[in-house]
Coordinates of C-alpha atoms in Angstrom, one line a residue:
M934 CA -73.3 -6.5 33.9
V935 CA -71.9 -3.5 32.6
L936 CA -68.8 -4.0 34.3
K937 CA -68.4 -7.8 32.8
R938 CA -69.0 -6.0 29.7
H939 CA -66.4 -3.1 30.4
L940 CA -63.7 -5.6 31.1
T941 CA -64.4 -7.4 28.1
G942 CA -63.9 -4.6 25.4
S943 CA -60.9 -3.5 27.6
K944 CA -59.4 -6.8 26.6
F945 CA -60.5 -6.8 23.5
L946 CA -58.8 -3.3 22.5
G947 CA -55.6 -4.2 24.5
K948 CA -55.1 -7.6 22.0
Q949 CA -55.6 -5.0 18.9
L950 CA -53.0 -2.5 20.5
G951 CA -50.7 -5.8 21.9
I952 CA -50.8 -4.7 25.5
V953 CA -53.0 -7.5 26.7
S954 CA -52.2 -10.7 25.5
S955 CA -54.6 -14.2 25.6
H956 CA -54.1 -16.5 28.1
N957 CA -51.5 -18.9 26.6
S958 CA -49.1 -15.2 25.8
E959 CA -47.0 -13.1 27.8
Q960 CA -47.9 -10.1 29.2
V961 CA -45.9 -7.4 26.9
P962 CA -45.1 -4.0 28.7
V963 CA -46.4 -0.4 27.2
G964 CA -43.0 0.6 27.5
S965 CA -41.4 -1.8 25.0
V966 CA -43.9 -0.9 22.2
H967 CA -42.7 3.2 22.5
E968 CA -39.0 2.1 22.3
K969 CA -39.2 0.0 19.3
C970 CA -41.1 2.9 17.4
T971 CA -38.8 4.8 18.3
V972 CA -36.2 2.8 17.4
D973 CA -37.5 2.6 13.8
S974 CA -38.0 5.9 13.8
D975 CA -33.8 6.7 14.4
K976 CA -32.5 3.9 11.8
R977 CA -35.4 6.5 8.9
D978 CA -33.4 9.4 10.2
M979 CA -30.0 7.5 10.2
I980 CA -30.3 6.2 6.7
A981 CA -32.5 9.9 5.7
V982 CA -28.7 11.4 6.7
E983 CA -26.8 9.2 5.0
Q984 CA -28.6 9.8 1.6
V985 CA -27.8 13.1 2.3
N986 CA -24.6 13.0 3.0
S987 CA -24.4 10.8 0.1
D988 CA -25.6 13.3 -2.0
D989 CA -23.4 16.5 -0.7
L990 CA -20.3 14.0 -1.7
E991 CA -21.2 13.1 -4.8
R992 CA -22.0 17.1 -5.6
K993 CA -19.0 17.9 -4.3
D994 CA -17.0 15.0 -6.2
S995 CA -19.3 16.6 -9.4
K996 CA -18.1 19.7 -8.4
V997 CA -14.0 19.0 -8.3
H998 CA -14.4 16.8 -11.2
S999 CA -15.6 19.4 -13.8
F1000 CA -13.2 22.1 -12.1
C1001 CA -10.4 19.8 -12.8
R1002 CA -11.8 18.8 -16.4
N1003 CA -13.2 22.6 -17.3
E1004 CA -11.9 25.5 -15.3
I1005 CA -8.1 24.4 -14.7
P1006 CA -7.3 24.1 -18.6
S1007 CA -8.9 27.4 -19.2
L1008 CA -6.7 29.4 -16.1
V1009 CA -4.0 28.1 -17.8
L1010 CA -5.1 28.5 -21.3
L1011 CA -5.9 32.2 -20.2
T1012 CA -2.4 32.3 -18.4
S1013 CA -0.5 31.2 -21.3
L1014 CA -2.5 34.3 -23.2
Y1015 CA -1.7 36.4 -21.4
F1016 CA 2.0 35.5 -21.0
L1017 CA 2.2 36.0 -24.8
Q1018 CA 1.0 39.7 -23.9
G1019 CA 3.9 40.4 -21.3
L1020 CA 6.7 39.4 -23.6
P1021 CA 6.7 42.4 -26.2
M1022 CA 5.1 44.9 -23.5
G1023 CA 8.8 43.8 -21.5
L1024 CA 10.8 44.8 -24.5
M1025 CA 8.7 48.0 -25.3
F1026 CA 8.0 49.2 -22.1
G1027 CA 11.4 48.3 -20.4
S1028 CA 14.1 46.7 -22.0
I1029 CA 14.7 48.6 -25.4
P1030 CA 14.2 51.9 -23.2
F1031 CA 16.6 50.5 -20.3
L1032 CA 19.0 50.2 -23.3
M1033 CA 18.1 53.6 -25.0
Q1034 CA 19.0 55.2 -21.7
E1035 CA 23.0 55.4 -21.7
R1036 CA 22.7 57.5 -25.6
A1037 CA 19.0 58.8 -25.1
S1038 CA 17.4 61.8 -23.7
Y1039 CA 14.7 61.7 -21.4
T1040 CA 12.6 63.6 -24.5
Q1041 CA 14.0 61.3 -26.8
I1042 CA 12.4 58.2 -24.3
G1043 CA 8.9 59.8 -23.7
I1044 CA 8.8 60.0 -27.8
F1045 CA 9.4 55.8 -28.1
T1046 CA 6.8 55.6 -25.0
L1047 CA 4.0 56.8 -27.9
A1048 CA 4.6 53.5 -29.0
T1049 CA 2.8 52.3 -26.6
Y1050 CA -0.4 54.3 -27.3
P1051 CA -2.8 51.4 -29.1
Y1052 CA -2.7 49.7 -25.3
S1053 CA -4.4 52.6 -24.2
L1054 CA -6.6 53.2 -27.2
K1055 CA -7.9 49.4 -28.6
L1056 CA -11.4 50.5 -27.7
L1057 CA -11.4 52.2 -30.9
W1058 CA -11.3 48.8 -32.4
S1059 CA -12.6 46.4 -30.2
P1060 CA -16.2 46.7 -31.9
L1061 CA -14.4 45.3 -34.9
V1062 CA -13.7 42.6 -32.8
D1063 CA -16.5 41.4 -31.3
G1064 CA -18.7 41.5 -34.3
Y1065 CA -16.1 40.4 -37.4
Y1066 CA -15.8 36.6 -36.9
S1067 CA -15.6 33.1 -38.4
R1068 CA -18.6 31.0 -36.7
R1069 CA -15.9 28.0 -38.6
M1070 CA -13.5 29.2 -36.3
G1071 CA -14.3 30.5 -33.4
R1072 CA -15.3 34.6 -32.1
R1073 CA -12.0 34.9 -30.1
K1074 CA -10.2 32.9 -32.3
T1075 CA -11.1 34.2 -35.2
W1076 CA -8.4 37.3 -33.9
I1077 CA -6.2 35.4 -31.9
I1078 CA -4.6 33.3 -34.4
P1079 CA -3.7 35.3 -37.0
V1080 CA -2.6 38.1 -35.3
Q1081 CA -0.4 36.2 -32.7
T1082 CA 1.1 34.6 -36.0
L1083 CA 1.3 38.3 -37.5
S1084 CA 3.2 38.9 -34.0
G1085 CA 5.6 36.1 -34.3
L1086 CA 7.0 36.7 -37.9
S1087 CA 7.2 40.3 -37.3
L1088 CA 9.0 39.6 -34.0
V1089 CA 11.5 37.4 -35.9
L1090 CA 11.6 39.6 -38.3
C1091 CA 12.7 42.5 -36.2
G1092 CA 15.6 40.8 -34.4
K1093 CA 17.9 40.9 -37.0
K1094 CA 17.6 45.1 -37.1
I1095 CA 16.8 46.2 -33.9
E1096 CA 20.3 46.5 -32.0
S1097 CA 21.2 48.8 -34.4
W1098 CA 18.2 50.8 -34.0
V1099 CA 19.1 50.9 -30.3
E1100 CA 22.8 51.3 -30.6
N1101 CA 22.4 54.4 -33.0
V1102 CA 19.0 55.5 -31.2
Q1103 CA 16.6 55.8 -34.3
V1104 CA 14.4 56.4 -32.4
T1105 CA 11.5 56.7 -35.7
P1106 CA 12.0 53.0 -36.7
L1107 CA 11.9 51.9 -33.5
T1108 CA 8.9 53.6 -32.7
V1109 CA 7.1 52.7 -35.5
I1110 CA 7.6 48.5 -35.5
S1111 CA 7.1 49.0 -31.4
F1112 CA 3.7 50.7 -32.4
L1113 CA 2.7 47.6 -34.7
L1114 CA 3.2 45.1 -32.8
V1115 CA 1.6 47.1 -29.5
L1116 CA -1.3 47.6 -32.0
M1117 CA -1.4 43.5 -33.0
V1118 CA -0.7 42.8 -28.5
A1119 CA -3.7 45.3 -28.1
T1120 CA -5.8 43.3 -31.0
Q1121 CA -4.9 39.7 -28.9
D1122 CA -5.9 41.1 -25.6
I1123 CA -9.2 42.8 -26.9
A1124 CA -10.1 39.1 -27.9
V1125 CA -8.9 37.5 -24.5
D1126 CA -10.6 39.5 -22.1
G1127 CA -13.6 38.6 -24.8
W1128 CA -13.2 34.7 -24.2
A1129 CA -12.2 35.0 -20.1
L1130 CA -16.2 35.8 -20.2
T1131 CA -17.7 33.1 -21.8
M1132 CA -14.3 30.4 -21.0
L1133 CA -14.8 31.0 -16.8
S1134 CA -17.9 30.0 -15.1
K1135 CA -19.4 32.6 -13.1
T1136 CA -17.8 30.9 -9.7
F1137 CA -14.9 31.6 -11.4
I1138 CA -15.1 34.5 -13.3
G1139 CA -13.1 36.9 -10.6
Y1140 CA -10.3 35.0 -11.7
A1141 CA -10.0 36.5 -14.9
S1142 CA -7.7 39.4 -13.0
T1143 CA -6.0 36.9 -11.4
C1144 CA -4.9 34.9 -15.0
Q1145 CA -4.0 38.3 -16.4
S1146 CA -1.6 40.3 -13.8
L1147 CA 0.1 36.5 -13.3
G1148 CA 0.5 36.0 -16.9
V1149 CA 1.6 40.2 -17.6
T1150 CA 3.7 39.5 -14.4
C1151 CA 5.7 36.6 -15.3
G1152 CA 5.6 37.6 -19.4
F1153 CA 7.3 41.0 -18.3
F1154 CA 9.8 40.0 -16.1
S1155 CA 11.0 37.4 -18.6
S1156 CA 11.0 40.2 -21.8
F1157 CA 12.6 42.9 -18.7
T1158 CA 14.5 41.6 -15.9
G1159 CA 15.5 38.1 -17.3
F1160 CA 16.3 39.6 -20.5
L1161 CA 18.8 42.5 -18.7
A1162 CA 20.5 39.5 -16.7
L1163 CA 21.4 37.1 -19.7
S1164 CA 22.3 40.1 -21.9
D1165 CA 25.0 40.8 -19.4
E1166 CA 28.2 39.9 -19.6
Y1167 CA 29.1 40.2 -15.6
F1168 CA 25.7 38.4 -14.2
C1169 CA 26.3 35.1 -16.6
D1170 CA 30.2 34.9 -16.0
T1171 CA 29.2 35.4 -12.0
Y1172 CA 26.1 33.3 -11.7
I1173 CA 25.5 31.2 -15.0
R1174 CA 29.0 30.9 -16.7
F1175 CA 30.4 28.5 -13.1
F1176 CA 27.8 25.7 -13.7
I1177 CA 27.6 25.6 -17.8
G1178 CA 31.3 27.1 -19.0
G1179 CA 31.9 30.0 -21.2
Q1180 CA 31.9 33.3 -20.9
G1181 CA 29.6 36.4 -22.0
A1182 CA 26.5 36.8 -22.4
L1183 CA 23.8 34.1 -22.9
L1184 CA 21.2 36.5 -24.7
S1185 CA 21.5 39.3 -27.2
L1186 CA 18.6 41.9 -27.7
S1187 CA 17.9 39.9 -30.9
G1188 CA 18.1 36.7 -29.9
M1189 CA 15.5 37.8 -27.5
L1190 CA 13.4 39.1 -30.3
I1191 CA 13.6 36.0 -32.3
L1192 CA 12.7 33.6 -29.6
T1193 CA 9.8 35.5 -28.7
G1194 CA 8.7 35.1 -31.9
I1195 CA 8.9 31.7 -32.0
L1196 CA 7.2 30.9 -28.8
Y1197 CA 3.9 33.4 -30.4
L1198 CA 3.7 31.0 -33.2
C1199 CA 4.4 27.1 -31.5
L1200 CA 1.6 28.4 -28.7
T1201 CA -0.6 29.5 -31.6
A1202 CA -0.1 25.9 -33.3
V1203 CA -1.1 24.5 -30.0
L1204 CA -4.0 26.5 -29.8
I1205 CA -5.1 25.8 -33.5
I1206 CA -4.7 21.7 -32.4
L1207 CA -5.8 21.3 -29.0
K1208 CA -8.7 24.2 -27.7
R1209 CA -11.9 24.2 -29.6
E1210 CA -14.2 27.6 -29.0
D1211 CA -17.8 27.3 -28.5
P1212 CA -20.0 28.6 -31.1
P1213 CA -21.4 31.8 -30.2
P1214 CA -25.1 32.0 -30.2
R1215 CA -27.1 33.1 -33.3
S1216 CA -28.4 35.9 -32.3
A1217 CA -24.2 37.7 -31.5
S1218 CA -23.6 37.0 -35.7
T1219 CA -26.7 39.1 -36.8
C1220 CA -24.9 42.2 -34.7
K1221 CA -23.2 45.2 -36.8
V1222 CA -20.2 47.3 -35.6
S1223 CA -22.4 50.2 -35.8
T1224 CA -24.6 48.3 -33.0
F1225 CA -21.2 47.9 -30.9
F1226 CA -20.3 52.2 -31.3
H1227 CA -23.9 52.9 -30.1
Q1228 CA -23.6 50.2 -27.0
L1229 CA -20.4 52.1 -26.0
Y1230 CA -22.2 55.6 -26.5
R1231 CA -25.2 54.2 -24.1
L1232 CA -22.3 52.8 -21.6
M1233 CA -20.6 56.4 -21.5
Q1234 CA -24.1 57.5 -20.6
L1235 CA -23.9 55.7 -17.4
P1236 CA -23.3 57.4 -14.2
N1237 CA -21.8 54.6 -12.3
L1238 CA -19.7 54.0 -15.6
R1239 CA -18.6 57.9 -15.3
T1240 CA -17.4 58.0 -12.3
L1241 CA -15.5 55.1 -12.8
I1242 CA -13.6 56.5 -15.7
G1243 CA -12.7 59.7 -13.6
V1244 CA -10.9 57.6 -10.7
L1245 CA -9.4 55.7 -13.6
L1246 CA -7.9 58.4 -15.6
L1247 CA -6.9 60.4 -12.5
A1248 CA -5.8 58.2 -9.8
K1249 CA -2.4 57.3 -11.6
I1250 CA -1.4 60.9 -12.1
A1251 CA 0.5 60.8 -8.5
F1252 CA 2.6 57.8 -9.8
A1253 CA 3.8 59.3 -13.3
V1254 CA 7.5 60.0 -12.2
Q1255 CA 8.3 57.4 -9.5
D1256 CA 6.9 54.7 -12.3
N1257 CA 8.2 56.3 -15.4
V1258 CA 11.9 57.6 -14.2
Y1259 CA 13.0 56.2 -10.6
S1260 CA 14.8 53.2 -12.5
L1261 CA 16.1 55.2 -15.1
K1262 CA 17.7 57.4 -11.9
L1263 CA 18.6 54.3 -10.1
L1264 CA 21.1 53.7 -13.3
E1265 CA 22.2 57.5 -13.2
R1266 CA 23.2 57.2 -10.1
G1267 CA 25.5 54.0 -10.5
F1268 CA 23.6 51.2 -10.3
R1269 CA 24.4 48.3 -13.1
R1270 CA 21.3 46.3 -14.7
Q1271 CA 22.2 43.5 -13.2
D1272 CA 21.4 44.9 -9.8
L1273 CA 18.3 46.0 -11.0
A1274 CA 17.9 42.5 -12.5
F1275 CA 18.5 41.3 -8.9
V1276 CA 15.7 43.4 -7.5
A1277 CA 13.6 42.3 -9.8
I1278 CA 14.1 38.4 -9.6
F1279 CA 13.5 38.9 -5.4
Q1280 CA 9.9 40.8 -6.3
L1281 CA 8.6 38.1 -8.5
P1282 CA 7.9 35.6 -5.9
F1283 CA 6.3 38.5 -3.7
Q1284 CA 4.5 39.2 -7.0
V1285 CA 3.3 36.1 -8.0
L1286 CA 1.9 35.3 -4.4
G1287 CA 0.4 38.4 -3.6
T1288 CA -2.1 38.1 -6.9
I1289 CA -3.2 35.0 -5.9
L1290 CA -4.2 36.0 -2.2
I1291 CA -5.2 39.1 -3.8
G1292 CA -7.2 37.7 -6.0
R1293 CA -9.8 35.7 -3.8
W1294 CA -9.6 39.4 -1.5
S1295 CA -10.9 40.6 -4.5
T1296 CA -14.2 38.4 -4.6
G1297 CA -15.7 39.2 -1.5
V1298 CA -18.0 42.0 -0.2
K1299 CA -15.5 44.8 -0.5
P1300 CA -13.5 44.3 -4.1
L1301 CA -12.2 47.3 -4.2
S1302 CA -10.4 47.6 -0.8
P1303 CA -7.3 46.5 -2.1
Y1304 CA -7.3 48.8 -4.3
L1305 CA -7.4 51.6 -1.8
L1306 CA -4.8 50.1 0.5
G1307 CA -2.7 50.2 -2.4
Y1308 CA -3.3 53.7 -3.4
K1309 CA -2.4 54.7 -0.2
L1310 CA 1.0 52.3 -0.2
R1311 CA 2.0 54.1 -3.2
L1312 CA 1.5 57.2 -2.1
I1313 CA 3.6 56.8 1.5
L1314 CA 6.3 55.0 -0.8
M1315 CA 7.1 58.0 -3.0
I1316 CA 9.1 59.2 -0.5
P1317 CA 11.5 56.9 0.9
C1318 CA 12.2 55.8 -2.8
T1319 CA 12.8 59.8 -3.2
L1320 CA 15.4 59.7 -0.9
V1321 CA 17.2 57.1 -1.8
I1322 CA 18.1 58.5 -5.0
V1323 CA 19.3 61.3 -2.8
L1324 CA 21.4 59.3 -1.0
I1325 CA 23.2 56.7 -3.7
E1326 CA 26.3 58.1 -4.6
K1327 CA 28.0 56.8 -7.9
N1328 CA 30.1 53.6 -7.5
N1329 CA 29.1 53.6 -3.7
Q1330 CA 25.0 52.2 -3.8
S1331 CA 26.3 48.6 -2.2
R1332 CA 25.2 50.1 1.0
Y1333 CA 21.8 51.0 -0.3
F1334 CA 20.8 48.2 -2.3
I1335 CA 18.6 46.2 0.1
W1336 CA 16.7 49.3 0.8
V1337 CA 15.9 49.3 -2.7
V1338 CA 14.8 45.5 -2.9
I1339 CA 12.7 46.0 -0.4
L1340 CA 11.3 49.8 -1.2
N1341 CA 10.8 47.9 -4.4
I1342 CA 9.4 44.9 -3.4
L1343 CA 6.7 46.7 -1.2
Y1344 CA 5.6 49.4 -4.0
H1345 CA 5.2 46.9 -6.9
I1346 CA 3.1 44.6 -4.6
A1347 CA 1.0 48.0 -4.1
S1348 CA 0.3 48.6 -7.5
D1349 CA 0.8 45.2 -9.5
V1350 CA -1.0 43.6 -7.3
L1351 CA -3.3 45.3 -4.7
M1352 CA -4.6 48.1 -7.3
F1353 CA -4.1 46.3 -10.6
V1354 CA -5.5 42.9 -9.3
S1355 CA -8.3 44.2 -7.5
M1356 CA -9.3 46.6 -10.3
G1357 CA -9.3 44.1 -12.6
A1358 CA -11.6 41.9 -10.5
Y1359 CA -13.9 44.3 -10.1
F1360 CA -14.3 44.7 -14.2
A1361 CA -15.3 41.0 -14.6
R1362 CA -17.8 41.0 -11.8
I1363 CA -19.9 44.6 -13.4
S1364 CA -19.0 43.4 -17.2
D1365 CA -22.2 42.9 -19.0
E1366 CA -21.7 40.0 -21.4
N1367 CA -24.2 40.7 -23.1
I1368 CA -22.1 42.9 -25.9
G1369 CA -19.0 40.3 -25.4
G1370 CA -15.2 42.1 -24.6
T1371 CA -16.2 45.5 -25.6
Y1372 CA -17.2 46.5 -22.2
L1373 CA -14.2 44.6 -20.2
T1374 CA -12.3 46.2 -23.3
L1375 CA -14.0 49.5 -22.3
L1376 CA -13.0 49.3 -18.6
N1377 CA -9.0 48.1 -19.2
T1378 CA -8.9 50.5 -22.4
L1379 CA -9.5 53.5 -19.4
Q1380 CA -7.3 51.8 -16.5
N1381 CA -4.2 51.9 -19.2
L1382 CA -5.0 55.3 -20.2
G1383 CA -5.2 56.5 -16.9
G1384 CA -1.3 55.7 -16.4
T1385 CA -0.3 56.0 -20.4
W1386 CA -1.3 59.6 -20.5
P1387 CA 1.0 61.1 -17.4
K1388 CA 3.8 59.2 -19.0
L1389 CA 5.2 61.6 -21.5
L1390 CA 4.1 64.5 -19.6
A1391 CA 6.4 63.2 -16.4
L1392 CA 9.7 62.7 -18.7
L1393 CA 9.0 65.9 -20.5
F1394 CA 9.0 67.8 -17.4
V1395 CA 11.7 66.3 -15.9
D1396 CA 14.2 66.2 -18.8
R1397 CA 13.0 70.3 -19.0
L1398 CA 13.0 71.1 -15.4
T1399 CA 16.2 69.8 -15.1
W1400 CA 18.9 72.7 -15.0
K1401 CA 22.5 71.9 -15.5
H1402 CA 25.9 74.3 -16.6
C1403 CA 28.2 72.1 -18.8
E1404 CA 31.5 72.4 -19.5
S1405 CA 34.0 71.0 -22.6
Q1406 CA 37.3 69.8 -21.3
S1407 CA 40.6 69.5 -23.2
S1408 CA 43.2 67.3 -23.2
L1409 CA 46.5 68.1 -24.9
L1410 CA 48.3 64.7 -24.0
D1411 CA 45.4 62.6 -25.2
M1412 CA 43.9 64.3 -27.6
T1413 CA 40.5 63.6 -25.8
H1414 CA 37.7 66.6 -26.1
E1415 CA 34.6 65.7 -23.0
V1416 CA 32.1 67.9 -21.9
V1417 CA 30.9 67.7 -18.1
C1418 CA 27.6 69.0 -16.5
K1419 CA 26.8 70.0 -13.2
V1420 CA 23.5 69.5 -12.4
W1421 CA 22.2 72.7 -10.4
V1422 CA 18.4 71.4 -10.2
D1423 CA 16.9 68.2 -10.9
G1424 CA 13.5 68.0 -12.5
Y1425 CA 13.0 64.3 -10.7
Y1426 CA 12.6 66.0 -7.6
L1427 CA 10.4 68.8 -7.9
C1428 CA 8.1 66.4 -10.3
S1429 CA 7.9 63.9 -7.5
F1430 CA 6.9 66.2 -5.2
L1431 CA 4.3 67.7 -7.4
C1432 CA 3.0 64.1 -8.4
L1433 CA 3.4 63.6 -4.8
L1434 CA 0.6 66.3 -3.7
V1435 CA -1.4 66.1 -6.5
G1436 CA -1.9 62.6 -5.1
A1437 CA -2.5 63.1 -1.1
L1438 CA -5.7 66.0 -2.8
L1439 CA -6.9 63.6 -5.1
M1440 CA -6.6 60.9 -2.0
P1441 CA -10.1 61.8 -0.4
W1442 CA -12.1 62.5 -3.5
I1443 CA -11.1 58.9 -5.0
Q1444 CA -11.7 56.9 -1.3
L1445 CA -15.1 59.2 -1.2
R1446 CA -16.2 57.8 -4.7
I1447 CA -14.5 53.8 -4.2
R1448 CA -16.8 53.7 -1.5
Y1449 CA -19.1 54.3 -3.8
L1450 CA -18.7 52.0 -6.0
E1451 CA -19.0 49.3 -3.9
T1452 CA -22.3 49.2 -2.5
L1453 CA -23.3 49.6 -6.3
P1454 CA -25.1 45.9 -8.2
P1455 CA -23.6 44.7 -10.9
E1456 CA -27.0 45.8 -12.4
S1457 CA -26.6 49.2 -12.1
F1458 CA -24.0 48.9 -14.7
A1459 CA -25.9 47.0 -17.5
L1460 CA -27.4 48.2 -20.1
D1461 CA -31.0 48.8 -20.4
E1462 CA -32.7 46.0 -23.1

């Protein structure tokens, strides 16, 4: 009885589970139920995976679309604005000193370099650029548009007299006009630096320094190397006139200034018409200039920032002679301007490619590692660069041309790419955007000042430490009078050795502080509320 009842219950339970069938049905194995459940589970998992992959693809497509729509136009605009900065800088820092070299002394060229100081002292009026603006026009466009317009008009007007000033070595008007132009370029740089912090997203903020280096390098190349090549009759007749006919130089200094001014005005018009700036927050309009100066004072009290400032002001002492006298010495030793133009043409692709690659390296865990590598490489390259000057003789420089090309490429990669780009990316990383472009301007100003303040001293000491004996020689046949000078001690070599010694002594100190700065989070450079 009990056994019968147990069997009946088992059949009932089997029917409920689908394991035991009725008399008219076939018996279903237990394993088939498990396989069916497993298949259903696998299907659900596959559907879930497909949904996840679909969501990932949609997010990636959204990121790509956002990058193409927002980031690429911003990167192009920033590079174009920095390109405009490079044009006057190439003229004032490169072309004009080169053209004056044949008639002016190193001291006169050093006086002219005073015109570059506004770029290194722009911190003094950066709070004005951050504090005063029109909300209707935009916080940055309020300054960029009028400054670029004035720069363009000034370049066009000065183009008519610049050649006579250079030919007659009229240092005073050249210095005054160049000072005003650099002042306007520095003001534009303040606004562009501040705009870069808000124009680019957090993901791409590190590429602001890449845009700056790429734009300034191309602009500097165009108005320095490109202009020197196109203004040289031999270069144009040999390499360009063959295709377009005619003879003589294609571009004069006056024409270069006028062309640069027109480009300024055209790009400013495009900026007015096509680019709309996002309005600043309401809280930004309540800030006073005195508040910004107070914030600058508080920034200078940050111990980590003081460490960085010490590195920026001392690191470039070692390269003062190499950066400012080396090219002039090549000309003095018989190199032609078109030869140096060829050197710069060779090095430009390496600089552009290096800028892009180092921009990615500088966004990593150790953003200042390229800076240290560039510093050491520049110190090492100073030795062969000085030896090349020793070996080159007048009218016999062709055998050393390839060495000059290689050394220039390596040196500019070390300075303009490794050191400049990595430090610029680090600036963008640690800058506190709550005070707009003032923080970034402070850091860029100190970096520029670190390369500017030794410049005049280098030119002055090279001139003063050069000992030479001059004799007057007259010819009765053709009634000519000539002064022949024999150099006993060349101050270039003495100053180069002293700079190399200073750089070697500073290197352990700089390396120790750079490694320390790399370990700090960006919050350690921010102001407390």
